[in-house]
Amino acid sequence: MSYHQKILLIQLRRIGDVLLCTPALRALRVNFPKSYVAFLVEKESSDLMAKNPYLDEVIVLKRGKYRNPFYFLKKLWQIRKKRFDLVIDFLGIPRSAYISFLSGAKRRIGYDLPLRRFFYNIIVKRDRTPKYAAAHKLEALRPLGIEDLDVKLDFFISDEAKAFSESFFLKNEVDQNNLVVSLSPTSRRHFRRWPLKRFARLADWLILNFKATVVLVWGPGEREVVEEVKNLMKEKPIISWETENLFQLGGILRGCDLHMGNDNGTKHIAVAMGKPNITIYGPQDPVSWTYPDFSRHKFLKKRVDCPDCDKIKHKCTKLSCLDLISVEDVQKVFLQLLKELKKTTEKRFAEKIEHLTVD
């Protein structure tokens, strides 16, 4: 294994994409303990790496300034001045491929993708076997002689975020002796949104049958969504406080016992905080986005004969794959999850759910 003095990792885009790189980052640090490691990320997801102990630096790009050539050239010049000798592009879109090529690094690792492969000089052939996305990202380390199978996600939150969370649960008088469930009915993609009426019915069922505290979590621009779910309910949920950063969202999820909701960034943060979860999927592949411990992480997915689904999902208005998932379907998976958690989870949580009926 060659020694690399300065390493740049690239992963732009959203919350889930960035969190799914953390197993590879951890493995890289174990194998290169003395290297200087930097991570290039967009501002919206930069909190996820800000306190990661395996990094020496986080370089932030502002997505809204991409069309400004002066801003982009300035960032490229800043990257070149750091004289990285190795770049690993975990994303492989044209923008990340350009940055890799123009970074000045002698060794550039990237995936075997059409056209973009020419911007790298070390090509990784992707294993097309369906697997968790974090495992695919670990494949990018194979040219370095690193074979690591640990796909646990990392998100290190601040003490301030922990205090924020404790204050939230205290002021809302949440009884931590009862089950606390975070519910995320939001998504920026319409084809990932299960109907809000069904979320409302599910939340009512959790409260009535399990005396659960249901926390409706949301992010920027999503307050109206959780307000609508609350208005559709007969019981009273708690709407999470507005969060200033991803640390605070992580703190709230950390204070819950399990998470349920759409396939979105919040789900990945809940996984990184060690929470069992149930995810409702539309057209996307559950295997790629579900943590591979199916005793703690479950999903619902309806198979629909929809030709060229991946190409048309952004314009799809029917979304039979989501519509076919009933509230009763989710309830059955929840009961199954409770049953399995009783056997496998930590003592405190096991005691909390021991009295709940799962038959």
Short mmCIF file of C-alpha atoms in Angstrom, two decimals:
data_model
loop_
_atom_site.label_atom_id
_atom_site.label_comp_id
_atom_site.label_asym_id
_atom_site.label_seq_id
_atom_site.Cartn_x
_atom_site.Cartn_y
_atom_site.Cartn_z
CA MET A 1 0.00 0.00 0.00
CA SER A 2 1.53 3.31 -1.12
CA TYR A 3 1.61 6.20 1.32
CA HIS A 4 -0.38 9.30 0.37
CA GLN A 5 0.45 12.50 2.17
CA LYS A 6 -2.66 14.48 1.18
CA ILE A 7 -5.98 12.93 0.16
CA LEU A 8 -9.11 14.63 -1.19
CA LEU A 9 -12.48 12.86 -1.09
CA ILE A 10 -15.34 14.17 -3.23
CA GLN A 11 -19.05 13.64 -2.60
CA LEU A 12 -21.45 16.37 -3.63
CA ARG A 13 -25.26 16.33 -3.47
CA ARG A 14 -27.56 15.34 -0.65
CA ILE A 15 -27.60 14.14 2.94
CA GLY A 16 -27.87 10.42 2.24
CA ASP A 17 -25.14 10.49 -0.41
CA VAL A 18 -22.71 12.12 2.00
CA LEU A 19 -23.52 9.96 5.04
CA LEU A 20 -23.07 6.82 2.96
CA CYS A 21 -19.42 7.85 2.42
CA THR A 22 -18.60 7.74 6.14
CA PRO A 23 -17.72 4.01 6.26
CA ALA A 24 -15.19 4.56 3.46
CA LEU A 25 -13.78 7.62 5.24
CA ARG A 26 -13.37 5.64 8.46
CA ALA A 27 -11.65 2.75 6.64
CA LEU A 28 -9.34 5.19 4.85
CA ARG A 29 -8.28 6.81 8.13
CA VAL A 30 -7.54 3.43 9.71
CA ASN A 31 -5.25 2.55 6.82
CA PHE A 32 -3.71 6.02 6.42
CA PRO A 33 -3.52 7.33 9.99
CA LYS A 34 -0.90 10.00 9.22
CA SER A 35 -2.34 11.33 5.96
CA TYR A 36 -4.02 14.72 5.64
CA VAL A 37 -7.60 13.95 4.55
CA ALA A 38 -10.02 16.58 3.22
CA PHE A 39 -13.64 16.17 2.10
CA LEU A 40 -15.29 18.24 -0.63
CA VAL A 41 -19.01 18.64 0.00
CA GLU A 42 -21.87 21.00 -0.76
CA LYS A 43 -22.95 23.46 1.93
CA GLU A 44 -26.37 21.82 2.51
CA SER A 45 -24.70 18.62 3.75
CA SER A 46 -21.50 20.06 5.24
CA ASP A 47 -22.69 19.64 8.88
CA LEU A 48 -22.47 15.89 8.39
CA MET A 49 -18.68 16.12 8.10
CA ALA A 50 -17.96 19.18 10.25
CA LYS A 51 -17.15 17.24 13.43
CA ASN A 52 -15.98 13.98 11.90
CA PRO A 53 -12.74 13.06 13.73
CA TYR A 54 -11.39 11.17 10.71
CA LEU A 55 -11.10 14.39 8.70
CA ASP A 56 -8.53 17.19 8.78
CA GLU A 57 -10.53 19.60 6.62
CA VAL A 58 -13.98 20.11 5.08
CA ILE A 59 -14.04 22.09 1.82
CA VAL A 60 -17.48 23.52 1.11
CA LEU A 61 -19.02 24.32 -2.27
CA LYS A 62 -22.10 26.53 -2.54
CA ARG A 63 -24.49 24.87 -4.97
CA GLY A 64 -26.19 28.14 -5.88
CA LYS A 65 -22.93 29.59 -7.21
CA TYR A 66 -22.06 26.84 -9.69
CA ARG A 67 -23.05 28.99 -12.65
CA ASN A 68 -20.64 31.70 -11.57
CA PRO A 69 -17.40 30.80 -13.40
CA PHE A 70 -15.31 33.06 -11.17
CA TYR A 71 -16.53 31.29 -8.03
CA PHE A 72 -15.88 27.84 -9.51
CA LEU A 73 -12.41 28.77 -10.77
CA LYS A 74 -11.54 30.28 -7.39
CA LYS A 75 -12.52 27.03 -5.64
CA LEU A 76 -10.52 24.96 -8.11
CA TRP A 77 -7.48 27.18 -7.52
CA GLN A 78 -7.87 26.74 -3.74
CA ILE A 79 -7.97 22.97 -4.20
CA ARG A 80 -4.92 22.95 -6.51
CA LYS A 81 -2.90 25.02 -4.02
CA LYS A 82 -3.34 22.30 -1.41
CA ARG A 83 -1.36 19.90 -3.62
CA PHE A 84 -3.33 16.72 -3.04
CA ASP A 85 -1.55 13.64 -4.35
CA LEU A 86 -4.66 11.41 -4.31
CA VAL A 87 -8.31 12.18 -5.15
CA ILE A 88 -11.19 9.75 -4.72
CA ASP A 89 -14.44 10.69 -6.47
CA PHE A 90 -17.31 8.80 -4.78
CA LEU A 91 -19.96 10.41 -6.99
CA GLY A 92 -18.87 10.31 -10.62
CA ILE A 93 -21.05 13.05 -12.09
CA PRO A 94 -19.50 15.41 -14.67
CA ARG A 95 -18.85 18.18 -12.10
CA SER A 96 -17.05 15.91 -9.63
CA ALA A 97 -15.08 14.31 -12.48
CA TYR A 98 -13.92 17.76 -13.69
CA ILE A 99 -12.84 18.70 -10.17
CA SER A 100 -10.91 15.44 -9.84
CA PHE A 101 -9.09 16.00 -13.13
CA LEU A 102 -8.31 19.67 -12.45
CA SER A 103 -7.25 19.11 -8.82
CA GLY A 104 -3.66 18.52 -9.84
CA ALA A 105 -3.52 15.17 -8.02
CA LYS A 106 -1.25 12.56 -9.61
CA ARG A 107 -3.59 9.71 -8.70
CA ARG A 108 -7.32 10.04 -9.36
CA ILE A 109 -9.69 7.22 -8.45
CA GLY A 110 -13.15 7.09 -10.03
CA TYR A 111 -15.79 4.69 -11.30
CA ASP A 112 -15.96 3.13 -14.74
CA LEU A 113 -18.68 5.44 -16.08
CA PRO A 114 -19.21 6.52 -19.71
CA LEU A 115 -17.01 9.49 -20.71
CA ARG A 116 -16.25 10.43 -17.10
CA ARG A 117 -13.84 7.53 -16.77
CA PHE A 118 -11.33 9.49 -18.88
CA PHE A 119 -10.93 12.07 -16.08
CA TYR A 120 -9.42 9.43 -13.78
CA ASN A 121 -6.25 7.39 -14.08
CA ILE A 122 -7.30 4.65 -11.65
CA ILE A 123 -10.61 3.10 -12.68
CA VAL A 124 -12.89 1.15 -10.34
CA LYS A 125 -15.22 -1.31 -12.03
CA ARG A 126 -18.44 -1.25 -10.06
CA ASP A 127 -19.90 -4.51 -8.85
CA ARG A 128 -23.45 -4.52 -10.27
CA THR A 129 -24.68 -6.88 -7.56
CA PRO A 130 -27.47 -5.11 -5.61
CA LYS A 131 -26.05 -3.96 -2.28
CA TYR A 132 -26.15 -1.12 0.24
CA ALA A 133 -24.81 2.09 -1.34
CA ALA A 134 -22.17 2.46 1.40
CA ALA A 135 -20.72 -0.91 0.32
CA HIS A 136 -20.45 0.37 -3.26
CA LYS A 137 -18.53 3.41 -2.03
CA LEU A 138 -16.12 1.18 -0.12
CA GLU A 139 -15.24 -0.41 -3.48
CA ALA A 140 -13.48 2.82 -4.43
CA LEU A 141 -10.81 1.98 -1.83
CA ARG A 142 -9.86 -1.35 -3.40
CA PRO A 143 -7.10 0.13 -5.61
CA LEU A 144 -5.46 1.20 -2.34
CA GLY A 145 -5.50 -2.36 -1.03
CA ILE A 146 -8.33 -1.64 1.43
CA GLU A 147 -10.96 -4.34 1.76
CA ASP A 148 -13.43 -3.26 4.44
CA LEU A 149 -17.00 -4.54 4.91
CA ASP A 150 -18.09 -2.37 7.84
CA VAL A 151 -20.92 -0.15 6.52
CA LYS A 152 -21.91 1.50 9.81
CA LEU A 153 -22.72 5.18 9.22
CA ASP A 154 -21.13 7.97 11.31
CA PHE A 155 -22.61 11.33 12.28
CA PHE A 156 -20.90 13.15 15.12
CA ILE A 157 -23.16 15.83 16.59
CA SER A 158 -22.21 18.76 18.78
CA ASP A 159 -22.81 19.13 22.52
CA GLU A 160 -24.99 22.12 21.68
CA ALA A 161 -27.21 19.87 19.56
CA LYS A 162 -27.50 17.36 22.41
CA ALA A 163 -28.56 20.19 24.74
CA PHE A 164 -31.07 21.40 22.12
CA SER A 165 -32.57 17.91 21.95
CA GLU A 166 -32.77 17.53 25.73
CA SER A 167 -34.54 20.89 25.99
CA PHE A 168 -37.02 19.88 23.26
CA PHE A 169 -38.05 16.67 24.99
CA LEU A 170 -38.15 18.32 28.41
CA LYS A 171 -40.31 21.28 27.35
CA ASN A 172 -42.69 19.00 25.47
CA GLU A 173 -42.97 16.80 28.57
CA VAL A 174 -42.13 13.63 26.67
CA ASP A 175 -42.39 10.54 28.88
CA GLN A 176 -39.25 8.58 28.04
CA ASN A 177 -40.74 5.50 29.67
CA ASN A 178 -43.05 5.23 26.68
CA LEU A 179 -42.16 4.55 23.06
CA VAL A 180 -40.98 7.67 21.20
CA VAL A 181 -41.31 7.45 17.40
CA SER A 182 -40.01 10.01 14.92
CA LEU A 183 -42.16 10.23 11.79
CA SER A 184 -40.92 11.86 8.58
CA PRO A 185 -43.67 12.42 5.98
CA THR A 186 -41.54 14.72 3.80
CA SER A 187 -39.37 14.38 0.71
CA ARG A 188 -38.16 16.81 -1.91
CA ARG A 189 -39.06 14.21 -4.56
CA HIS A 190 -42.78 13.70 -5.22
CA PHE A 191 -42.25 10.05 -6.14
CA ARG A 192 -41.01 9.36 -2.60
CA ARG A 193 -44.02 10.80 -0.77
CA TRP A 194 -46.47 8.37 0.79
CA PRO A 195 -49.93 10.04 1.17
CA LEU A 196 -50.20 12.36 4.19
CA LYS A 197 -53.60 10.97 5.16
CA ARG A 198 -51.97 7.58 5.66
CA PHE A 199 -49.21 9.06 7.79
CA ALA A 200 -51.93 10.64 9.94
CA ARG A 201 -53.75 7.29 10.34
CA LEU A 202 -50.48 5.54 11.17
CA ALA A 203 -49.59 8.13 13.80
CA ASP A 204 -53.04 7.87 15.41
CA TRP A 205 -52.66 4.09 15.54
CA LEU A 206 -49.26 4.34 17.22
CA ILE A 207 -50.61 6.71 19.88
CA LEU A 208 -53.85 4.81 20.55
CA ASN A 209 -52.42 1.30 20.59
CA PHE A 210 -48.95 1.83 22.05
CA LYS A 211 -49.23 5.10 23.99
CA ALA A 212 -46.41 6.25 21.76
CA THR A 213 -45.17 9.81 21.53
CA VAL A 214 -45.08 10.66 17.83
CA VAL A 215 -42.62 13.39 16.82
CA LEU A 216 -43.23 14.82 13.33
CA VAL A 217 -39.82 15.88 12.02
CA TRP A 218 -39.24 18.37 9.23
CA GLY A 219 -36.62 20.53 7.56
CA PRO A 220 -36.43 23.86 5.72
CA GLY A 221 -39.62 24.57 3.76
CA GLU A 222 -41.46 21.54 5.14
CA ARG A 223 -43.37 22.95 8.12
CA GLU A 224 -46.68 23.02 6.21
CA VAL A 225 -46.37 19.29 5.49
CA VAL A 226 -46.19 18.24 9.14
CA GLU A 227 -48.88 20.78 10.06
CA GLU A 228 -51.18 19.11 7.54
CA VAL A 229 -50.47 15.67 9.02
CA LYS A 230 -51.25 17.03 12.47
CA ASN A 231 -54.54 18.54 11.23
CA LEU A 232 -55.53 15.21 9.68
CA MET A 233 -54.97 13.36 12.96
CA LYS A 234 -57.41 12.69 15.78
CA GLU A 235 -54.68 12.32 18.39
CA LYS A 236 -52.00 14.86 19.30
CA PRO A 237 -48.48 14.46 17.93
CA ILE A 238 -45.53 16.74 18.67
CA ILE A 239 -44.10 18.81 15.85
CA SER A 240 -40.33 19.09 16.18
CA TRP A 241 -38.81 22.51 16.65
CA GLU A 242 -37.33 24.35 13.72
CA THR A 243 -33.72 23.24 13.40
CA GLU A 244 -30.90 25.59 12.44
CA ASN A 245 -28.61 22.80 11.30
CA LEU A 246 -28.36 19.05 10.79
CA PHE A 247 -26.76 18.64 14.22
CA GLN A 248 -30.03 19.67 15.88
CA LEU A 249 -32.06 17.30 13.68
CA GLY A 250 -29.63 14.54 14.62
CA GLY A 251 -30.12 15.43 18.28
CA ILE A 252 -33.90 15.08 18.05
CA LEU A 253 -33.64 11.75 16.22
CA ARG A 254 -31.11 10.59 18.81
CA GLY A 255 -33.75 11.17 21.51
CA CYS A 256 -36.33 8.95 19.79
CA ASP A 257 -36.53 5.17 19.98
CA LEU A 258 -37.20 4.40 16.33
CA HIS A 259 -37.88 6.17 13.05
CA MET A 260 -40.53 5.72 10.35
CA GLY A 261 -41.07 7.58 7.11
CA ASN A 262 -40.26 8.18 3.48
CA ASP A 263 -36.93 7.44 1.86
CA ASN A 264 -35.19 10.74 2.54
CA GLY A 265 -32.12 12.26 4.17
CA THR A 266 -33.74 12.21 7.61
CA LYS A 267 -33.91 8.41 7.42
CA HIS A 268 -30.15 8.19 6.86
CA ILE A 269 -29.46 10.49 9.80
CA ALA A 270 -31.66 8.27 12.00
CA VAL A 271 -29.63 5.25 10.87
CA ALA A 272 -26.39 7.08 11.67
CA MET A 273 -27.79 7.85 15.14
CA GLY A 274 -28.28 4.10 15.66
CA LYS A 275 -32.07 4.07 15.45
CA PRO A 276 -34.14 1.16 14.10
CA ASN A 277 -36.34 2.29 11.24
CA ILE A 278 -39.06 1.48 8.75
CA THR A 279 -38.85 3.09 5.31
CA ILE A 280 -41.64 3.40 2.76
CA TYR A 281 -40.30 3.18 -0.78
CA GLY A 282 -41.69 4.27 -4.13
CA PRO A 283 -39.80 3.40 -7.34
CA GLN A 284 -36.30 3.45 -5.81
CA ASP A 285 -34.35 0.30 -4.88
CA PRO A 286 -34.64 -0.60 -1.16
CA VAL A 287 -31.51 -2.74 -1.19
CA SER A 288 -29.33 0.23 -2.15
CA TRP A 289 -30.71 2.53 0.54
CA THR A 290 -31.59 0.25 3.48
CA TYR A 291 -28.95 -0.58 6.10
CA PRO A 292 -28.31 -4.34 5.76
CA ASP A 293 -29.44 -5.40 9.23
CA PHE A 294 -33.02 -6.41 8.55
CA SER A 295 -33.79 -7.21 12.18
CA ARG A 296 -33.55 -3.44 12.91
CA HIS A 297 -34.07 -1.81 9.53
CA LYS A 298 -37.16 -2.73 7.51
CA PHE A 299 -38.85 -1.43 4.40
CA LEU A 300 -42.04 -1.62 2.38
CA LYS A 301 -41.91 -1.82 -1.40
CA LYS A 302 -44.59 -2.84 -3.89
CA ARG A 303 -43.43 -4.27 -7.19
CA VAL A 304 -45.28 -2.72 -10.12
CA ASP A 305 -44.90 -3.53 -13.82
CA CYS A 306 -43.83 -0.06 -14.89
CA PRO A 307 -41.59 0.01 -18.01
CA ASP A 308 -38.67 2.43 -17.88
CA CYS A 309 -39.56 3.40 -14.31
CA ASP A 310 -36.19 4.98 -13.60
CA LYS A 311 -36.51 7.24 -16.64
CA ILE A 312 -40.10 8.39 -16.07
CA LYS A 313 -40.36 8.55 -12.27
CA HIS A 314 -39.66 12.29 -12.15
CA LYS A 315 -42.74 12.92 -14.33
CA CYS A 316 -44.90 10.08 -13.03
CA THR A 317 -48.29 11.13 -11.68
CA LYS A 318 -49.82 7.71 -10.97
CA LEU A 319 -47.23 6.26 -8.54
CA SER A 320 -49.01 2.93 -8.07
CA CYS A 321 -45.95 1.64 -6.21
CA LEU A 322 -46.65 4.05 -3.34
CA ASP A 323 -50.44 3.97 -3.56
CA LEU A 324 -50.49 0.18 -3.12
CA ILE A 325 -48.81 0.43 0.30
CA SER A 326 -51.61 0.54 2.84
CA VAL A 327 -51.58 1.71 6.44
CA GLU A 328 -52.24 -1.89 7.43
CA ASP A 329 -49.11 -2.98 5.52
CA VAL A 330 -47.00 -0.56 7.56
CA GLN A 331 -48.66 -1.64 10.80
CA LYS A 332 -47.74 -5.28 10.12
CA VAL A 333 -44.10 -4.37 9.51
CA PHE A 334 -44.06 -2.25 12.68
CA LEU A 335 -45.35 -5.19 14.74
CA GLN A 336 -42.73 -7.45 13.19
CA LEU A 337 -40.00 -4.92 14.00
CA LEU A 338 -41.14 -4.67 17.63
CA LYS A 339 -41.10 -8.43 17.94
CA GLU A 340 -37.54 -8.67 16.63
CA LEU A 341 -36.30 -5.71 18.68
CA LYS A 342 -37.46 -7.43 21.86
CA LYS A 343 -34.95 -10.18 21.11
CA THR A 344 -32.01 -8.13 19.88
CA THR A 345 -32.00 -4.57 21.19
CA GLU A 346 -30.29 -2.98 24.17
CA LYS A 347 -31.72 -3.53 27.67
CA ARG A 348 -33.27 -0.08 28.18
CA PHE A 349 -35.22 -0.19 24.94
CA ALA A 350 -36.19 -3.82 25.51
CA GLU A 351 -37.69 -2.91 28.88
CA LYS A 352 -39.58 -0.01 27.31
CA ILE A 353 -41.32 -2.19 24.72
CA GLU A 354 -41.66 -5.34 26.84
CA HIS A 355 -45.26 -4.56 27.80
CA LEU A 356 -46.34 -3.83 24.21
CA THR A 357 -48.44 -6.47 22.46
CA VAL A 358 -46.93 -7.75 19.23
CA ASP A 359 -49.10 -10.75 18.47
#
